[in-house]
Coordinates of C-alpha atoms in Angstrom, one line a residue:
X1470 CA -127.0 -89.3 -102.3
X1471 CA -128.9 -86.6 -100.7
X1472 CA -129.3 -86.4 -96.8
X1473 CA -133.0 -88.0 -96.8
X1474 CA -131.9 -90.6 -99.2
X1475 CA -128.8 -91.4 -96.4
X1476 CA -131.4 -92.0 -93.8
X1477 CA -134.2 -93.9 -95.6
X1478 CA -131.1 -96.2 -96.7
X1479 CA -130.4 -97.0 -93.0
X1480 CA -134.1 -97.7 -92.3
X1481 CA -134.3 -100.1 -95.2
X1482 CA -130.7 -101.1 -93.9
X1483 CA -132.6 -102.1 -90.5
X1484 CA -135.9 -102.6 -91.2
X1485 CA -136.3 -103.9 -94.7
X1486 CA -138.0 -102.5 -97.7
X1487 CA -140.2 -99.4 -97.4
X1488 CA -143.6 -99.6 -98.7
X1489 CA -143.8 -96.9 -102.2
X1490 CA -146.1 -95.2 -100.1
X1491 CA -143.6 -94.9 -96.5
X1492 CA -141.2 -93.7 -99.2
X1493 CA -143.0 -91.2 -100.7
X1494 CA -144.2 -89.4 -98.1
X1495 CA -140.5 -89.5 -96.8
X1496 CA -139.9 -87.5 -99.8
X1497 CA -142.7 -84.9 -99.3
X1498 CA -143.5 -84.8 -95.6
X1499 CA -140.0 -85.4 -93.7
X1500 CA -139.5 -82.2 -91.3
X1501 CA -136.1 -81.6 -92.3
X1502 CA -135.3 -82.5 -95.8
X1503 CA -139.4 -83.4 -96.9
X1504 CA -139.7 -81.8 -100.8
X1505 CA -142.6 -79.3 -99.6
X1506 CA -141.2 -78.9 -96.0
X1507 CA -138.1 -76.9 -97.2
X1508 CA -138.7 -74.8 -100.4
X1509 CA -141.9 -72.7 -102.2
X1510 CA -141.8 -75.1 -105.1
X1511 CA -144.2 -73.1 -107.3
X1512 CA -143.3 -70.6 -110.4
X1513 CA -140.7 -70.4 -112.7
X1514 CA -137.7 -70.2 -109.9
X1515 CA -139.4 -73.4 -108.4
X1516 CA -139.9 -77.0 -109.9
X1517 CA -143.5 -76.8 -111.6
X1518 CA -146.1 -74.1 -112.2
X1519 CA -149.9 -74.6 -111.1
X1520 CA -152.9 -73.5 -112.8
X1521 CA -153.6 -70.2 -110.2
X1522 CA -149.8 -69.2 -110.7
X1523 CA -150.5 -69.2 -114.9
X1524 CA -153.1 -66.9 -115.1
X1525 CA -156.1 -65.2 -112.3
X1526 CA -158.8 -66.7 -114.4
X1527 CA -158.6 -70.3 -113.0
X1528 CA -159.2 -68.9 -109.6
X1529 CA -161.7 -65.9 -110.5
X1530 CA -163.8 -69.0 -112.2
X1531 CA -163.5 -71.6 -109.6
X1532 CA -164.8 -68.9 -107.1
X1533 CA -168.0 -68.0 -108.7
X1534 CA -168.4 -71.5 -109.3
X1535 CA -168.4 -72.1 -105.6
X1536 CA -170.6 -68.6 -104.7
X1537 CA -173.2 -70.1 -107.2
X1538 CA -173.6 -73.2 -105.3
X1539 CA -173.8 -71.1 -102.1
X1540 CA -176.7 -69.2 -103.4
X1541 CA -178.2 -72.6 -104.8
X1542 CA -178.0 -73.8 -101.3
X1543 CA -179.5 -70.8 -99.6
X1544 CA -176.8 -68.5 -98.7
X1545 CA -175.8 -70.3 -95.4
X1546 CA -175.2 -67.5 -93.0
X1547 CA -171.6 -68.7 -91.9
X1548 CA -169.5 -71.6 -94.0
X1549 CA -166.2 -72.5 -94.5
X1550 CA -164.5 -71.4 -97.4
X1551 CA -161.3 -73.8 -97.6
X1552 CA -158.8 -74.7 -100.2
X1553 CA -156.7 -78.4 -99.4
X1554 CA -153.0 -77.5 -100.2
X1555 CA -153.3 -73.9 -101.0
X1556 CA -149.6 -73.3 -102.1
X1557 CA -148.6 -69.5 -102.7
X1558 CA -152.4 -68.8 -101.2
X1559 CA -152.9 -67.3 -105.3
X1560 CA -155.9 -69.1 -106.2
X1561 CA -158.0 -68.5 -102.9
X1562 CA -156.5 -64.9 -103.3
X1563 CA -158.3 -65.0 -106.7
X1564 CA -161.6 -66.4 -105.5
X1565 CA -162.1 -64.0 -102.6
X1566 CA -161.2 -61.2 -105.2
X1567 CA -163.7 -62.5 -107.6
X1568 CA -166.6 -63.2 -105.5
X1569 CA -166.3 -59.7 -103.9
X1570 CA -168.6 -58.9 -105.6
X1571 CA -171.6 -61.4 -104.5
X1572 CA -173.6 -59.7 -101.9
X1573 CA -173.3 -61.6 -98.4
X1574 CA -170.7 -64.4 -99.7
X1575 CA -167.5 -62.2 -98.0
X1576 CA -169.9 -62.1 -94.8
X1577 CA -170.8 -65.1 -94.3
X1578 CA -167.3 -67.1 -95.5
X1579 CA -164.5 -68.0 -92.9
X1580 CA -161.3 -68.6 -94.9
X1581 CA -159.8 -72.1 -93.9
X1582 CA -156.4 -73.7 -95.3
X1583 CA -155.2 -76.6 -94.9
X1584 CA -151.9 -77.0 -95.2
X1585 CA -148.7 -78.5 -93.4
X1586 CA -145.8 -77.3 -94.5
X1587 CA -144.3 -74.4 -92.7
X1588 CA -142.8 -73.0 -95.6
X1589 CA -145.7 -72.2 -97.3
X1590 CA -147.6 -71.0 -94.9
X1591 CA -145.7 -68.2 -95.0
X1592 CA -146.2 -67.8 -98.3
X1593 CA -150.5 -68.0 -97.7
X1594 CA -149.8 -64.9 -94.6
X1595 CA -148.3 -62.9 -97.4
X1596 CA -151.7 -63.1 -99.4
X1597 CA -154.2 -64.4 -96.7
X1598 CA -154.0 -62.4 -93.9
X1599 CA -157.0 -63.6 -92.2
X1600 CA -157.3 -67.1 -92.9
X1601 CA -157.1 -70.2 -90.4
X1602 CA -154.7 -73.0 -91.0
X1603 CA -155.1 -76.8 -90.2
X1604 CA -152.7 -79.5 -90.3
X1605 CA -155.6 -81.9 -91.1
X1606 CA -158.8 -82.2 -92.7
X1607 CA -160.5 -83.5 -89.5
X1608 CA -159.7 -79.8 -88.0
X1609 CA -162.6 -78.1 -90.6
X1610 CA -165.4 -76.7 -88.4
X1611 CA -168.7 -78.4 -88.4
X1612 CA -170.1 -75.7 -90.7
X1613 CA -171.5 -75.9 -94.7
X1614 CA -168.4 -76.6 -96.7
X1615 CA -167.5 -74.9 -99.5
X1616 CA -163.8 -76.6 -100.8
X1617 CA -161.4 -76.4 -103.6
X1618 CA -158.5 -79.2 -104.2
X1619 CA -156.5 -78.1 -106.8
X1620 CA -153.5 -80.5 -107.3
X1621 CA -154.0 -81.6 -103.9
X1622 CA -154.8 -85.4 -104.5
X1623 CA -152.4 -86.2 -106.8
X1624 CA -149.7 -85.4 -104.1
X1625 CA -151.0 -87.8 -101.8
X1626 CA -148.8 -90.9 -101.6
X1627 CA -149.7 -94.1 -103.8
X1628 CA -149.9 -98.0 -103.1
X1629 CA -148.8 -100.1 -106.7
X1630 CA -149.5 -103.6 -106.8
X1631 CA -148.9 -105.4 -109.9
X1632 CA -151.2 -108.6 -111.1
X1633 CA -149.8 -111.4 -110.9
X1634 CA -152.5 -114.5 -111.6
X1635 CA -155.4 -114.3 -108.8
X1636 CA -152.2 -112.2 -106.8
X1637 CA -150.7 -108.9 -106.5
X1638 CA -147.2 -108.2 -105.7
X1639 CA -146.8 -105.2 -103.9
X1640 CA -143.6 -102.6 -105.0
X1641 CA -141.4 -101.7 -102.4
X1642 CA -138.2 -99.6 -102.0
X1643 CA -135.0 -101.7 -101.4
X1644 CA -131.0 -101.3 -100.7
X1645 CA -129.9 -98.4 -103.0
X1646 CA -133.2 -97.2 -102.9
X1647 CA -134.2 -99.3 -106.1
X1648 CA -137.4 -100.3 -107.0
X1649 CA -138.7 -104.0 -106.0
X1650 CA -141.8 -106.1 -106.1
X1651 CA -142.7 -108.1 -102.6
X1652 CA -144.1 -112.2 -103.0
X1653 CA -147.0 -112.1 -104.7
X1654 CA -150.4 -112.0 -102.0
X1655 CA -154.2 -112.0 -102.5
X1656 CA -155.3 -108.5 -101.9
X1657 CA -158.9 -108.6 -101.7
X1658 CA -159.4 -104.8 -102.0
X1659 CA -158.6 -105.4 -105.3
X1660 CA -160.5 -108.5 -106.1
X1661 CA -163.1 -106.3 -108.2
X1662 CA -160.1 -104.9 -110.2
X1663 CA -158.5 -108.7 -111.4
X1664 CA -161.6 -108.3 -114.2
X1665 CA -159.9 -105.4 -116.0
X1666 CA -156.2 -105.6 -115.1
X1667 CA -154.4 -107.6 -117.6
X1668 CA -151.4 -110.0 -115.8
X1669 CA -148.0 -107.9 -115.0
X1670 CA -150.0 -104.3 -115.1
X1671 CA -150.0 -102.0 -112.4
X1672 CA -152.9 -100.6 -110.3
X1673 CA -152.8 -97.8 -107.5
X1674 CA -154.1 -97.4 -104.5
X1675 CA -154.2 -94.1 -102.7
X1676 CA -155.5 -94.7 -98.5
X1677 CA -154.8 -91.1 -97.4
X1678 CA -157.3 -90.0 -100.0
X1679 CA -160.0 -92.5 -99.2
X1680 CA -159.5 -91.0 -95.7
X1681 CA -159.9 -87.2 -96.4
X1682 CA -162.9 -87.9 -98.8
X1683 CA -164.5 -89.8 -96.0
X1684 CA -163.8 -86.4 -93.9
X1685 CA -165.3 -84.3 -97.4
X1686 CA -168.0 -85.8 -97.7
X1687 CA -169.0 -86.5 -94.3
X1688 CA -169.3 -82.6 -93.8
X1689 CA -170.8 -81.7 -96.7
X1690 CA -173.5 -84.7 -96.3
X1691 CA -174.4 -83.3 -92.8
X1692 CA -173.9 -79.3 -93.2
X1693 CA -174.3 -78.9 -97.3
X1694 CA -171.7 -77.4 -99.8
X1695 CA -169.9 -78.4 -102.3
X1696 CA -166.2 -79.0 -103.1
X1697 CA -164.4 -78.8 -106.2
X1698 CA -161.5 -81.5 -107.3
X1699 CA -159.4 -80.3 -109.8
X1700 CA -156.4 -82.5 -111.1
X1701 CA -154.3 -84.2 -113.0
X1702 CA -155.7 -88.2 -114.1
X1703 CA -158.6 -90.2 -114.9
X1704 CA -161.5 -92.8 -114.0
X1705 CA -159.7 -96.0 -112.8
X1706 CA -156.1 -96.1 -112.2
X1707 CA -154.3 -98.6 -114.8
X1708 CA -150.7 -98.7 -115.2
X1709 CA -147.5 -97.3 -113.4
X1710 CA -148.2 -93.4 -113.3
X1711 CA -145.6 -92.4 -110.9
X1712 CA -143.2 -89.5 -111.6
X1713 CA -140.7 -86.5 -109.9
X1714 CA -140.6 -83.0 -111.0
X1715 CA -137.5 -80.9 -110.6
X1716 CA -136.6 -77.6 -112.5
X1717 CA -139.3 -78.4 -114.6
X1718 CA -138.2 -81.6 -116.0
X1719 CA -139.1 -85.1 -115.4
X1720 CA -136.6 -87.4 -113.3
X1721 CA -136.1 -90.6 -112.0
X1722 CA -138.4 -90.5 -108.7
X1723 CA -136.0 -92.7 -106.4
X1724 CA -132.8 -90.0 -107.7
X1725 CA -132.8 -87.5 -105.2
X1726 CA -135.4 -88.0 -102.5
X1727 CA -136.3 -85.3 -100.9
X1728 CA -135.4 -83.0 -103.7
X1729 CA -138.3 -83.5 -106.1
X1730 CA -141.6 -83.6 -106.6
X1731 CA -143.2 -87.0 -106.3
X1732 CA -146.8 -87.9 -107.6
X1733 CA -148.9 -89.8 -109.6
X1734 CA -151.8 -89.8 -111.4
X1735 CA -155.2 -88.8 -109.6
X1736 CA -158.2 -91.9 -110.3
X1737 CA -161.1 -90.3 -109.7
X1738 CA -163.6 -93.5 -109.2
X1739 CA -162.5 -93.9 -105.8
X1740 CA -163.1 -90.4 -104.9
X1741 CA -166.9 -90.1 -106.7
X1742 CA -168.1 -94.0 -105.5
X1743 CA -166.6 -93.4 -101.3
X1744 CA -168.6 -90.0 -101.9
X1745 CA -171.4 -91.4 -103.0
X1746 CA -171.6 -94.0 -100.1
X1747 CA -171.8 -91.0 -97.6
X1748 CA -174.8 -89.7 -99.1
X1749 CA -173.5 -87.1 -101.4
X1750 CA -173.8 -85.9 -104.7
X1751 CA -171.0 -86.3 -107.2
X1752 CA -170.8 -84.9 -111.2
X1753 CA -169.7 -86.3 -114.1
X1754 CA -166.0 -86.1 -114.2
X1755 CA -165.3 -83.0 -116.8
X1756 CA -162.3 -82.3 -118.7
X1757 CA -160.4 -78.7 -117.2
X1758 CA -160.9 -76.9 -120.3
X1759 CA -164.1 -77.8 -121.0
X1760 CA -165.4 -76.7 -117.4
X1761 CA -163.5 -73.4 -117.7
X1762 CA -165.5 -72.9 -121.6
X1763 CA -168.8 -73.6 -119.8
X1764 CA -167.8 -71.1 -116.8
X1765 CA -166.8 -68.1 -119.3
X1766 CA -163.0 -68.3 -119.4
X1767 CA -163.1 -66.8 -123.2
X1768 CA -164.9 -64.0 -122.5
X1769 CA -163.0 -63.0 -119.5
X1770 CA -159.9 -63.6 -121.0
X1771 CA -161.4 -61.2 -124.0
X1772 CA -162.1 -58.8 -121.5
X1773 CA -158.8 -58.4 -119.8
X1774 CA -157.3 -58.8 -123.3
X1775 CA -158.8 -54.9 -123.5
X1776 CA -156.1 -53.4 -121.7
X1777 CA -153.1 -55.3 -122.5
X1778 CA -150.3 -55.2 -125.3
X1779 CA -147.5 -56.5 -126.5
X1780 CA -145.6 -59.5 -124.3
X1781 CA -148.5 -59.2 -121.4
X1782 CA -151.0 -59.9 -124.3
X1783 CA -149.1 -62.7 -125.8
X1784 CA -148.3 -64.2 -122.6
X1785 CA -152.1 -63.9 -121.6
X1786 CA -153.2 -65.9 -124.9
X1787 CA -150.5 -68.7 -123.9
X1788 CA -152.4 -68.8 -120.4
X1789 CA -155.7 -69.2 -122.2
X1790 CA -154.3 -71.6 -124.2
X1791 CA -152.7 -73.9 -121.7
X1792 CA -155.5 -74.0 -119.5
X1793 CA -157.9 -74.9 -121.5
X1794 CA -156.4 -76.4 -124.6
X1795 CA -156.4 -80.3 -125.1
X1796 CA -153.2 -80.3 -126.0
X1797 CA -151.9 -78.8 -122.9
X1798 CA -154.0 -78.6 -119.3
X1799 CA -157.2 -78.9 -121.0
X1800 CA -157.3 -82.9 -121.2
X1801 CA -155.0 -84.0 -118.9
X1802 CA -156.3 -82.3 -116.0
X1803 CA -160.4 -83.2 -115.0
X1804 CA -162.8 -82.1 -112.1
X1805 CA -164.9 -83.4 -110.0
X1806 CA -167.7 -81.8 -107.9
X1807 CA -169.3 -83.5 -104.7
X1808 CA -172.2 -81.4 -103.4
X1809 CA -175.1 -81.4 -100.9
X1810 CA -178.0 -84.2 -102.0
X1811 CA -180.9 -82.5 -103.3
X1812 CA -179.2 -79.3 -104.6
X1813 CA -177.9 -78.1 -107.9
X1814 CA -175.4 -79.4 -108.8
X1815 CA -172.5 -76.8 -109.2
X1816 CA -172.4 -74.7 -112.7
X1817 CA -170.5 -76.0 -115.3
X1818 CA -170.5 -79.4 -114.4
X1819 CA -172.7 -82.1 -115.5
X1820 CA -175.0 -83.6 -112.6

C-alpha cells in the first residue's frame, strides 16, 4: 500500500468511510504524497499528455479566440488573462506567443494562474516569468476576465450517487480502501434527475465546480470577458465515469492513491445552467475538433507543415490528427464558452 493509502486507511480506521469526493482529493491535493503535489505529471516521462503538450496549435488557436472576444468587447484597457490549472505553463506560453501580434492585447493583459501545486509552479516560472499565481479562484482581480480551463474541471473531485427507487445511495470508500454504497437517502438536489436515471445507474455531482463557476461567472457578469472550457465529457452526467491514469495506462483508481491520476468525466449542464443564472452568456457545447476546424487549425497546420520533413512532419500530422479527429481528441473532448451578455459570442463557437 502506498504511504497515502496507509493514512486514509487509519482515517477510515477511526472515522468511518470517506466520501468518493474526501478521497479523491486525498489523492490529488495531500501536501506530501497528493498525485499533483509531488511530480510534473505531463509528457511522455509523466502519466498522460495534454492537448498544449501535443502540438502549439491548440494554444496558438485558443489565444486568438480569446483576443477576438477582447476586441469584440472593446479592448478593455487592463484584464486578466488567466488559465485555471496551467500545468507546464505551455498553452498560455502559446497564447501570449500567438496574440503578439494583436496590437494593445500584450498591453493591456496581466497574466494570472491559478494553480496549487508547488511543483508545477515551478514548471510555469520556467515559461512564465511574469505571471501572478493564486491558490484560488476567489484571488482573480476584479478586472474583465479573459479565462482558459483546459482539463481543469475534470480534475475536480466527484460525488456518485446511485438510484435506488425515489433514493440515492451515496458511494463511499471503506476498510481496504474498497468501494461501498451508504443506506439509501432522498437527495433532493437530485430530484430533477430521478426522470432520466434508470434504477441502479450512477449520476455525479461535482460541488467544487459549482463553486468556481459561481466565482467565473460572477466576474465576467460584472467586468465582461469571456472564458473558454475545454474538456473531456458531455451534457448530463449518466453512469460511473471515474478513472486513474498512470504511465499512460488505465488503472484501478482505489490501487495506489496518491500515485495516479484520478478524474472523471466533465457534465457540462451544470457548468452552462449556474452560468446562466448569473447573468452570463453561454455557447452551444462544441465538439474539440470541430471548434479547432472553425478556428483554422488545417491551415495553420499546412503552414508549419512548410518547413518540416521527415519524423517532425509525420509527428505533426499525428498532432493534427489527434486533436481534432473523432476518433481521437476530437469527440471526446467539448468546449464551452461563457461570455459577457450582450457581446459576441466568442469565434468558433455557436451562440
Amino acid at each position: 500500500m502506498t504511504p497515502l493509502g496507509e493514512i486514509l486507511e487509519k482515517a477510515i480506521g477511526s472515522a468511518g468511510p470517506l466520501r468518493l469526493d474526501q478521497y479523491i482529493d486525498a489523492c490529488l491535493s495531500h501536501p506530501q504524497y497528493g498525485y499533483y503535489a509531488t511530480r510534473d505529471p505531463f509528457g511522455a516521462a509523466g502519466d498522460f499528455i495534454t492537448a498544449p503538450e501535443i502540438s502549439q496549435m491548440f494554444g496558438e488557436l485558443l489565444g486568438l479566440c480569446l483576443a477576438q472576444s477582447w476586441v469584440d468587447q472593446g479592448r478593455p484597457g487592463r484584464f486578466a488573462l488567466t488559465e485555471l490549472g496551467p500545468g507546464r505553463g505551455t498553452l498560455m506560453a502559446d497564447i501570449l506567443r500567438a496574440t503578439a501580434v494583436v496590437p494593445g492585447f500584450h498591453d493591456a493583459a496581466r497574466v494570472h494562474l491559478v494553480e496549487t501545486s508547488p511543483a508545477l509552479r515551478d514548471a510555469q516560472r520556467e515559461r512564465l516569468a511574469q505571471a501572478i499565481w493564486h491558490d484560488r479562484v476567489t484571488d482573480l482581480p476584479d478586472l474583465p476576465l479573459f479565462l482558459v480551463a483546459n482539463e481543469f474541471f475534470d480534475a475536480l473531485p466527484v460525488r456518485q450517487f446511485q438510484r435506488v427507487g425515489d433514493s440515492w445511495r451515496e458511494r463511499m470508500v471503506g476498510p481496504g480502501l474498497k468501494s461501498q454504497f451508504g443506506p439509501p437517502t432522498p437527495v433532493p438536489q437530485l430530484s430533477a434527475r430521478l426522470d432520466d436515471t434508470p434504477d441502479g445507474r450512477i449520476v455525479e455531482l461535482r460541488p467544487q465546480a459549482d463553486d468556481i463557476v459561481e466565482t467565473i461567472s460572477g466576474h465576467i457578469a460584472q467586468n465582461g470577458g469571456a472564458a473558454l472550457i475545454v474538456d473531456y465529457g458531455d451534457w448530463r452526467s449518466l453512469g460511473d465515469t471515474l478513472q486513474a491514469v498512470r504511465d499512460h495506462a488505465f488503472e484501478d483508481p482505489f490501487a495506489n492513491p496518491g500515485q495516479a491520476d484520478v478524474t472523471a468525466h466533465v457534465d457540462f449542464e451544470p457548468i452552462a445552467r449556474l452560468a446562466r443564472s448569473n447573468g452570463v452568456a453561454v455557447s452551444g457545447l462544441t465538439a474539440q475538433g470541430v471548434l479547432l476546424e472553425r478556428l483554422g487549425i488545417t491551415p495553420r497546420a499546412q503552414a508549419l507543415a512548410e518547413n518540416l520533413t521527415g519524423v517532425a512532419l509525420d509527428a505533426h500530422i499525428a498532432a493534427h490528427r489527434r486533436l481534432t479527429h473523432p476518433e481521437k481528441m476530437g469527440q471526446l473532448f467539448k468546449a464551452l464558452a461563457l461570455y459577457a451578455n450582450g457581446s459576441t459570442c466568442p469565434p468558433g463557437f455557436d451562440p
